[in-house]
Amino acid sequence: MSQIRRIVTAMPENSETPLDDLHGWNTPTNRFFVRNHFAVPCIDLTTWQLTITGCVANPMQWTYEKLIEAPERSLFATIECAGNGRSFLQPRAAGVQWGAGAVANAEWTGIPLHLLLKQAGLRPEAVELLFQGADYGREDGHPHTMHFARSLPLGKAMHPDTLLATHMNGEPLQPNHGFPLRLLVPGWYGVANVKWLHRIEVLNHPFHGYFQSTKYTVADPSSTRRHIVRGGLIKSEILGPGPGRLLVPGPVRISGLAWSGEKPVALVEVSTDGGRQFSPATLIGPQAPYSWVMWEYHWEAARPGSYKLLSRAVSQDGMVQPREHETHYEGYQVHYSRAVTVVVQASSP
Amino acid sequence: MSQIRRIVTAMPENSETPLDDLHGWNTPTNRFFVRNHFAVPCIDLTTWQLTITGCVANPMQWTYEKLIEAPERSLFATIECAGNGRSFLQPRAAGVQWGAGAVANAEWTGIPLHLLLKQAGLRPEAVELLFQGADYGREDGHPHTMHFARSLPLGKAMHPDTLLATHMNGEPLQPNHGFPLRLLVPGWYGVANVKWLHRIEVLNHPFHGYFQSTKYTVADPSSTRRHIVRGGLIKSEILGPGPGRLLVPGPVRISGLAWSGEKPVALVEVSTDGGRQFSPATLIGPQAPYSWVMWEYHWEAARPGSYKLLSRAVSQDGMVQPREHETHYEGYQVHYSRAVTVVVQASSP
C-alpha cells in the first residue's frame, strides 16, 4: 500500500512526500510535505486579522472574509524545504533528517500581495517586509520564545506572483499548511513561505531574526559573511527504478522530476555509467513557471552487471546541477546528483 | 457553507460542480461533476482485466498491476458533459436537467492508448475503436440491458494525448469517476471518456450503439443525418457577480471561465449592456492545452440601474460563442452566452 506522508519528526510535524509513489505532476494535498517549527496554532476566524503596519501611509487590518472576497490569482509552484536531502550527507549535518521528499508541487490561490501593499501605501524609506506567523515556541539553542518570522526584499514582495494564499489545490489551506493564510513566494525555498501569516510589517532596515540570520543561512566561502537561503537551486531526482532494484536485460524506463526555483528547467540528462556519459532525457507532462517538470529516459540495459544511474538538470539561466554537495552550504541547499544503483541480472533461462 | 457537489439525480448519480465556489483552476476531485448512466459497477481488482480484441495481430489482456507499471503520462483536461446547461433551455429539452456545472478541470495520468495499440498491432482494416465500460443497465425507451459503450475514430484514438487514465488529480480514480480505468479523450465531451473501461474492440466498421447513434447525437440542419457529439465547443461562463446581485456604484470585478474543446481560448470579451458593446477581459491564472482558462474584467459601475452582463469567448481557430442556443443541437452542446442580470443601487446616503 502507498504511504500518505513519511513522518520524520512527530512534534512538531515534519513529514515528507513519498516521491516514488507519485502519479501525476500536481501533488495531492494529503501527500504534500509538512515542515513546521512549532505546534500548529489555534486560529479563531471570528477574531483573526491580518495587520499591515510599519512604513505605510495607511496601516490596515483585513478580516478573512474581506481577504477571500479580494481579486484572486492562481498559480502552480513547487516548494522545497531548504534542508531537503540532508539525511544523505556525510558527515551528518544538524537539523531535521529529511530524505528526498521535502518537495512537492501544488496550485496556490490568493490575493497578490502587491495589491494590498498599494492600498497600504509604502513609504519611501521601506526596504524590506517582515512576515510573522501565528506559530510560536522555543528552538533548541535559543533562549527566547518567539514567533516564526522571515523578511523579503521589496522587489520579490511586490512581484505579481507573490501571493497571500488562502487556498491550496482548490480548497482552503489545511491547518498544517498554514490555515487561514500563508505567504507564497514562488521559486524560493519553503522557509520564505510563512504559514499562519497574521502580521506584515514594512521595515526601513534589514531584518535579523533567528530564522533569517541564524538558521537558514549558508556560509560564503570567500568571506566571513553568511547568506540567507532564498531562491531554489537546480535539482533533479530519479524516482524509478528505485535504489537496489533488480532488472533483467532489455528496455528500462528511467523517470524522475527536475526543478529550478524561479527559473525553468531547460534540460535533464541521464547517465547509466556513474556520470561518465550523459544523454538527454525527454521532458514530459505539464510545464508551468515555478513548477517541477517530469522527465523520462529509455535505457536499453544490455548486459548483466551493476549500474550507477544519475540525472543532471540544467536551468534556463545556465545553472548546472553539481556532482557533489557544496560543503559551504552545510545542511542546506542539498542539490547534487545522487546516484541510484541498480543491478541487471542475467535473463531467466 | 460551500457545497461539495449539487445533486441533479441521485440514482444513478448525476451531480454538478458549484462553479461560483471554485478557488483555483484545477477542480478538487470531490467537487468534480459526476455523470453516470447506470449504477457504479462492483470491480474486483484481483480478477479485473482490460482486453483488447478485434482487428489486431495480438489480442491482449492487461491486469491492473501491469497497467500501472506502464510508462505513464499526465495532462490536464477540462471535461464537460454534452448536456451541460440544458436546464436553461426554453422549451425544456429531454434529459438530465443540468445547471451550468457539469464541467470541471483535472489532472489525468495514465498510459497513452497508442502504446498499447502498437503492442496489439492494428490490422489494416481497422477503422474505429469501441470502448466498453463495466457499467450496464436499461435506459428508458430502450428495450435491452446494455453496457455503456462508445467508439472513437482511429485518428483520435492514436493521438498521444488520448490516455487510459488510472489516476485523477494524483490519486487512483474514485469509484464514481471510473475506477480502475477510464478513457481520457482530451477536448471531447464527457460521453467519449468511457468510465470503468474493461474492453477495447478494434472494428472494421463504424459502431452504431445506443449511446453513439441514438443518444448523444445532434441533427444536421441541411440533411436528415444526425451527428455524433464529439469535440467541445467554445464557451464561457460568468461566475461572479452572481445573478440578481445588488451592487453599489464603483469598481466591480466580473470573473469567470472559458473553454474550447481541443483548441485553446484566444479571447474573452465582456458586455455590461446586454451585448451591444464588448470589451476584452484579461486571461488570468494557469493555461494549458485542453483546459479551461480563468478571466477577469474590471467594470466601473457608474450609475444605478439594472445591467445585463454577458461574456463571449473566441477560440484560437476562430469559433465565436453564439448569442442564442443553436436549436438543432436540441438538448446538447448548450454553449451560448447566458446573461447575468445585476442591479446597481444608489450609494448609501
XYZ file of C-alpha atoms in Angstrom:
698
model
C 0.000 0.000 0.000
C 1.069 3.532 -0.660
C 2.108 5.866 2.121
C 0.381 9.226 2.525
C 3.351 11.007 4.128
C 6.517 9.713 5.764
C 6.842 11.121 9.294
C 10.337 12.489 10.008
C 9.538 14.119 13.368
C 6.135 13.923 15.046
C 6.150 17.039 17.287
C 6.189 19.476 15.603
C 5.079 17.641 12.486
C 7.776 17.250 9.863
C 6.704 14.760 7.223
C 7.704 14.192 3.628
C 6.232 13.212 0.276
C 6.877 9.613 -0.863
C 8.176 10.709 -4.288
C 8.361 7.213 -5.761
C 4.616 6.801 -5.320
C 3.553 9.970 -7.163
C 1.237 9.619 -10.153
C 0.997 12.988 -11.800
C 2.519 16.384 -11.608
C 0.365 18.123 -9.006
C 0.879 16.715 -5.501
C -2.382 15.884 -3.694
C -2.672 17.998 -0.532
C -2.583 14.998 1.804
C 0.774 13.965 0.314
C 2.353 17.431 0.384
C 5.305 17.568 2.794
C 4.847 19.407 6.093
C 7.690 21.433 7.649
C 6.648 23.090 10.896
C 8.879 24.660 13.535
C 6.308 24.913 16.305
C 2.893 23.425 17.082
C 0.063 24.295 14.703
C -1.501 27.427 16.248
C -5.199 27.548 17.152
C -6.907 30.110 14.957
C -10.291 31.692 15.699
C -11.534 33.072 12.386
C -14.108 35.317 14.081
C -11.332 37.389 15.664
C -8.493 36.658 13.198
C -6.990 39.634 11.369
C -4.084 40.298 9.057
C -2.413 43.539 10.084
C -0.118 45.650 7.905
C 1.938 48.133 9.884
C 5.273 49.951 9.804
C 6.408 52.233 6.984
C 2.996 52.568 5.336
C 0.717 55.535 4.780
C -2.369 53.556 5.868
C -1.901 50.819 8.471
C -4.570 48.174 7.779
C -6.468 45.250 9.246
C -8.004 42.655 6.968
C -10.565 40.102 8.092
C -10.638 36.650 6.477
C -13.997 37.453 4.887
C -12.564 40.533 3.214
C -9.442 38.644 2.070
C -11.342 35.883 0.288
C -13.522 38.458 -1.499
C -10.459 40.238 -2.918
C -9.440 39.629 -6.569
C -7.618 36.310 -6.527
C -4.968 34.723 -8.665
C -3.953 31.074 -9.029
C -0.594 29.598 -9.927
C 1.271 26.352 -9.514
C 4.522 26.335 -7.584
C 6.888 23.665 -6.340
C 8.007 24.255 -2.764
C 11.157 22.591 -1.434
C 12.416 22.713 2.130
C 15.932 24.193 2.222
C 17.003 21.124 4.241
C 15.591 18.561 1.806
C 18.030 15.675 1.201
C 20.015 16.455 4.360
C 19.997 12.813 5.545
C 22.146 11.791 2.556
C 25.060 13.997 3.689
C 28.265 12.507 5.094
C 29.239 13.567 7.721
C 25.787 14.069 9.164
C 24.551 17.692 9.248
C 22.488 19.083 12.114
C 18.760 19.559 11.598
C 15.700 17.562 10.581
C 16.937 14.469 8.727
C 14.927 14.789 5.536
C 15.053 12.151 2.829
C 14.384 13.263 -0.745
C 10.710 14.128 -0.262
C 10.560 17.571 1.361
C 9.477 18.915 -2.017
C 6.057 18.998 -3.685
C 4.021 20.863 -6.296
C 0.573 22.401 -5.792
C -1.816 25.048 -7.042
C -1.985 28.137 -4.841
C -4.763 30.724 -4.894
C -4.859 34.053 -3.140
C -4.624 37.796 -3.385
C -1.415 39.197 -4.909
C 0.483 40.874 -2.068
C 1.309 43.967 -4.138
C -2.426 44.836 -4.344
C -2.632 45.100 -0.540
C 0.650 46.988 -0.356
C -0.670 49.506 -2.885
C -3.685 50.124 -0.637
C -1.461 50.403 2.417
C 0.863 52.840 0.590
C 4.565 52.015 1.075
C 6.537 54.951 2.396
C 9.813 55.799 0.571
C 12.052 54.541 3.389
C 10.661 50.969 3.095
C 13.368 48.379 2.292
C 12.023 45.016 3.496
C 8.770 43.377 4.517
C 8.635 41.264 7.658
C 6.149 38.396 7.748
C 5.160 36.922 11.092
C 3.279 33.654 11.611
C 0.880 32.975 14.461
C 3.001 29.953 15.437
C 5.465 30.390 18.269
C 7.624 28.465 20.687
C 11.249 27.800 21.610
C 14.025 26.368 19.488
C 16.940 24.370 20.950
C 19.939 26.637 21.469
C 17.889 29.813 21.507
C 16.778 31.227 24.848
C 13.563 33.061 23.925
C 10.050 32.102 22.946
C 9.448 33.582 19.519
C 7.061 33.694 16.577
C 8.216 32.272 13.280
C 9.185 35.296 11.167
C 11.038 35.976 7.916
C 11.530 39.004 5.690
C 11.505 39.586 1.925
C 13.211 42.316 -0.075
C 10.818 44.811 -1.637
C 11.310 43.525 -5.180
C 10.174 39.976 -4.503
C 7.365 41.150 -2.209
C 5.960 43.393 -4.971
C 6.213 40.708 -7.702
C 2.702 39.997 -9.072
C 3.179 36.252 -8.441
C 3.871 36.673 -4.706
C 0.558 35.757 -3.086
C -1.224 35.832 0.221
C -2.517 32.314 -0.332
C -5.867 31.278 1.137
C -6.302 28.098 -0.928
C -4.139 25.121 -1.854
C -5.286 22.755 -4.593
C -8.664 24.495 -4.727
C -9.525 24.052 -1.047
C -8.956 26.339 1.938
C -5.484 25.705 3.408
C -5.290 22.759 5.792
C -4.232 23.670 9.377
C -0.769 22.105 8.945
C -0.229 24.085 5.738
C -0.935 27.465 7.357
C -4.712 27.986 7.540
C -6.086 30.609 7.155
C -3.280 32.380 5.292
C 0.265 31.739 4.157
C 2.741 33.667 2.122
C 3.541 32.115 -1.254
C 6.927 33.175 -2.630
C 7.160 31.216 -5.901
C 10.599 29.779 -6.625
C 12.003 30.344 -3.116
C 12.754 27.684 -0.546
C 9.858 26.758 1.751
C 11.141 28.815 4.710
C 10.158 32.056 2.919
C 6.546 30.905 2.542
C 5.462 31.916 6.066
C 2.477 29.889 7.332
C -0.342 31.169 9.611
C 0.617 34.656 8.446
C -1.093 37.298 10.593
C 1.215 40.294 10.590
C 3.156 42.166 7.916
C 5.494 44.950 8.994
C 7.112 47.223 6.452
C 10.685 47.884 7.665
C 13.153 50.701 6.961
C 16.051 48.356 7.829
C 17.029 44.731 7.168
C 15.501 42.132 9.482
C 17.863 39.939 11.556
C 15.654 37.413 13.327
C 16.535 33.857 14.335
C 15.086 32.187 11.199
C 16.626 34.879 8.997
C 20.188 35.344 10.273
C 20.970 32.268 12.397
C 19.001 29.357 10.974
C 18.521 29.015 7.226
C 21.796 30.697 6.324
C 24.793 29.398 4.382
C 28.468 30.342 4.567
C 30.108 32.499 1.936
C 33.370 30.663 1.068
C 35.115 33.937 0.176
C 34.278 35.907 3.345
C 33.035 35.568 6.899
C 29.524 36.637 5.887
C 26.568 34.286 5.803
C 23.833 34.385 3.195
C 20.128 33.921 3.634
C 18.564 30.916 1.905
C 16.431 32.387 -0.883
C 15.643 31.135 -4.400
C 15.743 27.406 -5.115
C 18.686 25.767 -6.890
C 18.660 23.463 -9.917
C 17.923 19.874 -8.928
C 16.661 16.576 -10.272
C 15.678 13.246 -8.740
C 15.404 9.753 -10.184
C 12.090 8.261 -8.993
C 12.290 4.966 -10.865
C 13.837 2.460 -10.891
C 14.446 2.655 -7.144
C 17.825 2.027 -5.451
C 18.853 -1.642 -5.425
C 16.215 -2.647 -7.944
C 16.895 -5.945 -9.768
C 16.289 -5.697 -13.514
C 16.548 -8.023 -16.496
C 18.290 -7.096 -19.756
C 16.007 -5.120 -22.052
C 14.272 -1.727 -22.102
C 14.221 0.140 -18.774
C 12.320 3.390 -18.265
C 14.235 5.785 -16.024
C 11.939 8.570 -14.828
C 12.017 11.444 -12.410
C 11.483 15.095 -11.619
C 13.527 18.269 -12.009
C 13.034 21.790 -10.653
C 14.918 25.028 -10.529
C 13.486 27.706 -8.245
C 12.479 30.841 -10.097
C 13.872 29.711 -13.476
C 12.547 26.937 -15.719
C 14.426 23.678 -16.237
C 15.996 23.694 -19.690
C 17.406 20.171 -19.860
C 17.684 16.913 -17.953
C 20.391 14.388 -18.806
C 20.790 10.811 -17.640
C 23.916 8.726 -17.126
C 23.866 4.941 -16.687
C 27.641 4.652 -16.129
C 28.155 6.655 -12.962
C 28.497 10.017 -14.686
C 30.990 9.398 -17.475
C 28.486 9.870 -20.264
C 25.158 11.704 -20.189
C 22.285 11.549 -22.698
C 19.306 13.909 -22.815
C 16.043 12.787 -21.203
C 12.612 13.807 -22.525
C 10.570 16.328 -20.527
C 7.008 15.029 -20.247
C 3.689 16.141 -18.777
C 2.587 19.626 -17.724
C 5.055 22.511 -17.645
C 4.466 25.777 -15.811
C 6.568 28.532 -14.228
C 7.938 27.760 -10.720
C 6.908 24.120 -11.075
C 8.851 20.912 -11.343
C 8.845 19.030 -14.606
C 8.599 15.278 -15.130
C 11.132 13.536 -17.371
C 11.836 10.064 -18.723
C 14.701 8.276 -20.430
C 14.520 4.934 -22.225
C 17.594 2.856 -21.447
C 18.465 -0.378 -23.188
C 20.059 -2.419 -20.368
C 22.111 -4.775 -22.488
C 24.485 -6.670 -20.193
C 24.166 -8.026 -16.656
C 26.027 -6.005 -14.051
C 25.719 -3.223 -11.512
C 24.850 0.220 -12.879
C 25.071 3.638 -11.277
C 22.262 5.848 -12.603
C 22.496 9.628 -12.361
C 20.332 12.510 -13.529
C 21.642 16.023 -14.093
C 19.467 19.069 -14.711
C 20.355 22.407 -16.292
C 18.268 25.547 -15.743
C 17.327 28.055 -18.404
C 19.752 30.543 -16.869
C 22.592 28.023 -17.177
C 22.861 26.611 -13.652
C 24.068 23.006 -13.773
C 23.269 20.502 -11.044
C 26.581 19.653 -9.323
C 28.018 16.160 -8.893
C 28.849 16.654 -5.180
C 27.344 18.585 -2.290
C 28.749 22.088 -1.988
C 30.059 21.810 1.559
C 29.782 25.522 2.406
C 26.011 25.068 2.188
C 26.355 22.801 5.257
C 22.935 21.172 5.826
C 21.057 23.353 3.323
C 20.564 23.512 -0.437
C 21.442 19.848 -0.970
C 21.010 19.637 -4.740
C 23.792 17.408 -6.077
C 23.079 14.446 -8.373
C 22.560 11.475 -6.096
C 23.325 8.116 -7.718
C 20.849 5.249 -7.824
C 22.491 1.840 -8.161
C 20.553 -0.937 -9.872
C 21.537 -4.470 -10.829
C 20.824 -6.012 -14.212
C 20.681 -9.784 -13.774
C 21.093 -12.423 -16.447
C 17.791 -13.196 -18.178
C 15.961 -16.155 -16.728
C 16.990 -19.293 -18.662
C -21.020 26.890 3.762
C -19.822 25.724 0.408
C -21.423 22.780 -1.377
C -19.299 19.816 -2.457
C -21.495 18.806 -5.398
C -25.072 19.693 -6.329
C -27.110 16.503 -6.817
C -29.195 16.569 -10.028
C -30.339 12.915 -9.928
C -29.491 10.510 -7.131
C -29.774 7.086 -8.873
C -27.659 6.853 -10.938
C -25.608 9.706 -9.536
C -25.606 12.841 -11.634
C -24.162 15.745 -9.692
C -22.540 19.006 -10.704
C -19.747 21.348 -9.701
C -20.785 24.532 -7.842
C -18.820 26.818 -10.198
C -19.327 30.007 -8.184
C -17.483 28.464 -5.232
C -14.304 27.478 -7.104
C -10.960 28.860 -5.886
C -8.370 27.922 -8.428
C -8.097 26.342 -11.825
C -7.860 22.651 -11.024
C -11.122 21.222 -9.666
C -10.682 19.150 -6.487
C -11.823 15.571 -7.135
C -14.656 15.736 -4.596
C -16.110 18.738 -6.468
C -15.749 17.260 -9.978
C -19.165 16.649 -11.588
C -20.397 13.053 -11.902
C -22.386 11.905 -14.942
C -23.308 8.223 -14.733
C -25.845 6.308 -16.818
C -26.038 3.180 -14.673
C -25.094 2.164 -11.144
C -21.380 2.219 -10.291
C -20.199 -1.351 -11.104
C -18.515 -3.519 -8.474
C -14.935 -4.152 -9.540
C -12.736 -6.948 -8.173
C -9.162 -5.924 -8.962
C -7.836 -9.460 -8.449
C -9.799 -10.696 -11.471
C -10.159 -7.418 -13.395
C -8.625 -7.305 -16.882
C -8.573 -4.912 -19.805
C -8.993 -6.895 -23.012
C -8.072 -5.701 -26.499
C -9.683 -7.743 -29.250
C -10.934 -7.450 -32.834
C -8.789 -6.375 -35.781
C -5.450 -6.753 -34.002
C -2.482 -9.029 -34.637
C -2.116 -9.834 -30.899
C -5.269 -9.857 -28.781
C -4.229 -8.861 -25.245
C -5.258 -8.924 -21.605
C -3.795 -6.396 -19.210
C -4.009 -6.676 -15.438
C -4.254 -3.534 -13.296
C -0.796 -4.216 -11.889
C 0.695 -4.297 -15.370
C -1.185 -1.145 -16.413
C 0.079 0.981 -13.539
C 3.650 -0.126 -14.226
C 3.453 1.033 -17.857
C 5.078 4.341 -18.868
C 2.611 6.985 -17.786
C 1.805 10.486 -18.922
C -0.026 13.306 -17.145
C -2.060 16.136 -18.584
C -4.776 18.500 -17.503
C -8.104 18.439 -19.312
C -11.459 20.088 -18.806
C -14.353 17.663 -19.254
C -17.851 18.963 -19.967
C -20.994 16.878 -20.188
C -22.621 17.324 -23.612
C -25.886 18.139 -21.788
C -24.377 20.810 -19.521
C -26.615 23.909 -19.305
C -29.682 22.013 -20.558
C -31.935 23.321 -17.760
C -31.624 26.867 -19.112
C -33.297 25.934 -22.431
C -36.825 27.095 -23.307
C -38.754 24.988 -24.181
C -37.429 22.319 -21.872
C -35.283 19.624 -23.538
C -35.441 15.964 -22.516
C -32.603 14.575 -20.382
C -30.833 15.281 -17.107
C -31.569 18.910 -16.166
C -28.026 20.171 -15.676
C -27.327 23.670 -14.471
C -24.040 25.275 -15.530
C -21.781 22.969 -13.505
C -21.387 19.721 -15.479
C -17.887 20.882 -16.367
C -14.621 20.653 -14.423
C -10.856 20.588 -14.877
C -8.470 17.950 -13.501
C -5.092 16.312 -13.981
C -5.260 12.865 -15.579
C -2.487 10.271 -15.502
C -2.305 7.038 -17.402
C -0.775 5.094 -20.226
C -1.125 6.605 -23.708
C -3.571 4.375 -25.601
C -1.408 4.340 -28.754
C 1.369 2.488 -26.875
C -0.995 -0.420 -26.126
C -2.371 -0.374 -29.652
C 1.163 -0.603 -31.038
C 1.747 -3.725 -28.950
C -1.596 -5.187 -30.036
C -0.806 -4.401 -33.690
C -3.738 -2.790 -35.545
C -4.676 -4.683 -38.696
C -5.071 -2.598 -41.900
C -8.885 -2.965 -41.976
C -9.262 -1.205 -38.573
C -11.418 1.956 -38.781
C -12.778 2.555 -35.272
C -12.125 1.530 -31.678
C -15.022 0.516 -29.479
C -14.709 1.166 -25.736
C -16.981 -0.705 -23.352
C -17.496 0.130 -19.687
C -18.235 -2.436 -16.977
C -21.413 -0.491 -16.114
C -24.679 -1.770 -17.535
C -28.430 -1.467 -17.167
C -31.537 -0.294 -19.002
C -32.350 3.146 -20.328
C -35.923 4.442 -20.630
C -37.198 3.935 -24.162
C -34.705 1.220 -24.977
C -35.742 -2.422 -24.543
C -32.423 -4.116 -23.807
C -29.973 -4.261 -20.936
C -26.660 -2.958 -22.229
C -23.176 -1.891 -21.274
C -22.195 1.713 -21.730
C -20.145 1.808 -24.957
C -18.780 4.421 -27.355
C -16.353 4.392 -30.263
C -13.556 6.680 -31.428
C -12.139 7.152 -34.919
C -8.591 5.838 -35.301
C -7.015 9.285 -35.523
C -8.204 10.463 -32.102
C -7.571 7.033 -30.542
C -3.931 7.104 -31.715
C -3.314 10.699 -30.556
C -0.511 10.690 -27.942
C -2.729 12.656 -25.515
C -5.514 10.054 -25.522
C -4.972 8.139 -22.286
C -6.096 5.062 -20.450
C -6.340 7.018 -17.200
C -5.703 5.271 -13.897
C -5.298 8.435 -11.800
C -7.186 11.701 -11.380
C -5.551 14.578 -9.503
C -2.697 12.294 -8.460
C -4.860 9.643 -6.790
C -6.333 6.410 -8.166
C -9.708 7.123 -9.802
C -12.640 7.272 -7.388
C -15.362 4.634 -7.997
C -17.815 7.228 -9.364
C -15.156 8.525 -11.772
C -14.489 5.103 -13.314
C -12.076 3.162 -11.072
C -9.925 1.355 -12.035
C -9.684 2.726 -15.594
C -11.326 5.305 -17.796
C -10.680 6.569 -21.257
C -9.491 10.174 -21.398
C -10.206 11.876 -24.724
C -8.908 15.413 -24.181
C -11.100 18.132 -25.683
C -14.105 15.897 -26.323
C -17.395 15.954 -24.451
C -17.572 13.735 -21.372
C -19.531 10.944 -23.070
C -16.412 9.897 -25.043
C -14.406 9.416 -21.820
C -15.742 5.910 -21.083
C -15.595 5.040 -17.361
C -14.924 1.568 -15.882
C -13.295 0.692 -19.209
C -12.639 -3.051 -19.444
C -12.865 -3.912 -23.132
C -11.480 -2.356 -26.305
C -12.542 -3.831 -29.630
C -10.880 -2.750 -32.852
C -13.627 -2.575 -35.509
C -13.540 -2.779 -39.305
C -16.843 -0.865 -39.470
C -18.444 2.141 -37.747
C -20.127 1.433 -34.406
C -23.856 2.208 -34.073
C -24.727 1.569 -30.431
C -27.368 3.337 -28.344
C -25.017 5.956 -26.796
C -23.389 6.524 -30.190
C -26.252 6.760 -32.696
C -29.415 7.382 -30.662
C -28.412 9.334 -27.561
C -25.688 11.999 -27.738
C -26.413 12.918 -31.354
C -27.444 16.239 -32.883
C -29.441 16.999 -36.037
C -27.779 18.233 -39.211
C -29.913 21.223 -40.324
C -29.037 20.622 -44.005
C -29.890 16.900 -44.168
C -31.711 14.098 -42.367
C -28.460 12.779 -40.880
C -27.549 13.051 -37.256
C -24.037 13.757 -35.973
C -22.259 12.237 -33.016
C -21.333 14.608 -30.192
C -17.523 14.854 -30.313
C -15.170 17.769 -29.614
C -16.228 20.522 -27.225
C -17.474 23.906 -28.454
C -16.320 27.379 -27.448
C -17.983 28.517 -24.234
C -17.600 30.909 -21.326
C -19.377 31.414 -18.018
C -19.626 34.390 -15.672
C -19.010 33.136 -12.121
C -19.193 36.452 -10.339
C -21.095 38.573 -9.646
C -23.968 36.082 -9.438
C -27.439 36.621 -10.940
C -29.557 39.174 -9.080
C -26.630 40.509 -7.085
C -27.125 44.001 -5.617
C -24.102 46.256 -6.138
C -23.164 49.820 -5.312
C -21.628 52.253 -7.817
C -17.880 51.784 -8.099
C -15.413 49.128 -9.276
C -16.904 45.660 -9.882
C -14.786 42.623 -10.732
C -16.521 40.381 -13.284
C -14.815 36.988 -13.420
C -15.358 33.604 -14.977
C -14.102 30.683 -17.020
C -13.827 29.886 -20.730
C -13.033 26.659 -22.568
C -12.995 25.408 -26.102
C -12.599 21.643 -26.520
C -9.460 20.703 -28.418
C -8.467 24.299 -29.260
C -7.231 26.987 -26.879
C -9.328 30.024 -25.988
C -7.931 33.079 -27.777
C -10.092 35.831 -26.308
C -12.863 36.524 -23.823
C -14.952 39.684 -24.073
C -17.431 41.143 -21.608
C -20.531 43.254 -22.178
C -22.311 45.169 -19.432
C -25.120 46.456 -21.686
C -26.798 43.227 -22.789
C -24.495 42.581 -25.732
C -24.357 45.903 -27.587
C -20.723 46.592 -26.767
C -17.995 44.142 -25.742
C -14.589 44.856 -24.173
C -11.724 42.369 -23.823
C -11.296 40.600 -20.480
C -7.885 39.562 -19.100
C -6.973 35.872 -19.087
C -5.500 35.021 -15.662
C -4.018 32.012 -13.913
C -2.676 28.772 -15.360
C -3.082 27.993 -19.055
C -2.683 24.544 -20.570
C -3.943 22.624 -23.609
C -7.488 21.161 -23.287
C -8.071 23.155 -20.099
C -10.353 25.998 -19.239
C -8.887 29.417 -18.583
C -9.868 31.896 -15.891
C -10.605 35.519 -16.846
C -11.495 38.799 -15.179
C -12.793 42.197 -16.225
C -12.807 45.351 -14.138
C -16.050 47.255 -14.628
C -16.712 50.731 -13.323
C -20.408 50.588 -12.407
C -21.174 54.292 -12.614
C -24.951 54.757 -12.443
C -27.716 52.937 -10.553
C -29.851 50.628 -12.696
C -30.262 47.082 -13.925
C -27.395 45.683 -16.024
C -27.260 42.612 -18.235
C -23.748 41.131 -18.130
C -22.542 38.805 -20.891
C -19.263 37.077 -21.646
C -18.284 35.905 -25.117
C -15.307 33.677 -25.892
C -13.438 33.163 -29.164
C -11.286 30.092 -29.823
C -7.887 30.123 -31.473
C -9.413 28.529 -34.572
C -11.964 31.363 -34.804
C -15.092 29.813 -33.296
C -17.193 32.519 -31.596
C -19.551 31.744 -28.748
C -23.100 32.355 -30.073
C -25.692 34.675 -28.527
C -28.529 32.107 -28.683
C -28.796 28.323 -28.402
C -28.457 26.605 -31.782
C -31.805 24.791 -31.762
C -30.700 21.894 -33.999
C -28.427 20.832 -31.129
C -31.632 20.141 -29.163
C -30.581 19.348 -25.552
C -26.851 19.087 -26.311
C -23.907 21.428 -26.841
C -25.556 24.319 -24.985
C -22.812 26.921 -25.314
C -24.496 30.299 -25.941
C -23.683 33.379 -23.841
C -26.112 33.336 -20.932
C -26.813 36.777 -19.450
C -26.384 37.558 -15.757
C -28.536 40.465 -14.578
C -27.296 42.549 -11.658
C -28.667 45.697 -10.051
C -26.540 48.712 -9.170
C -28.249 50.599 -6.339
C -27.752 54.196 -5.327
C -24.860 54.556 -2.873
C -25.921 54.566 0.732
C -26.537 58.205 1.815
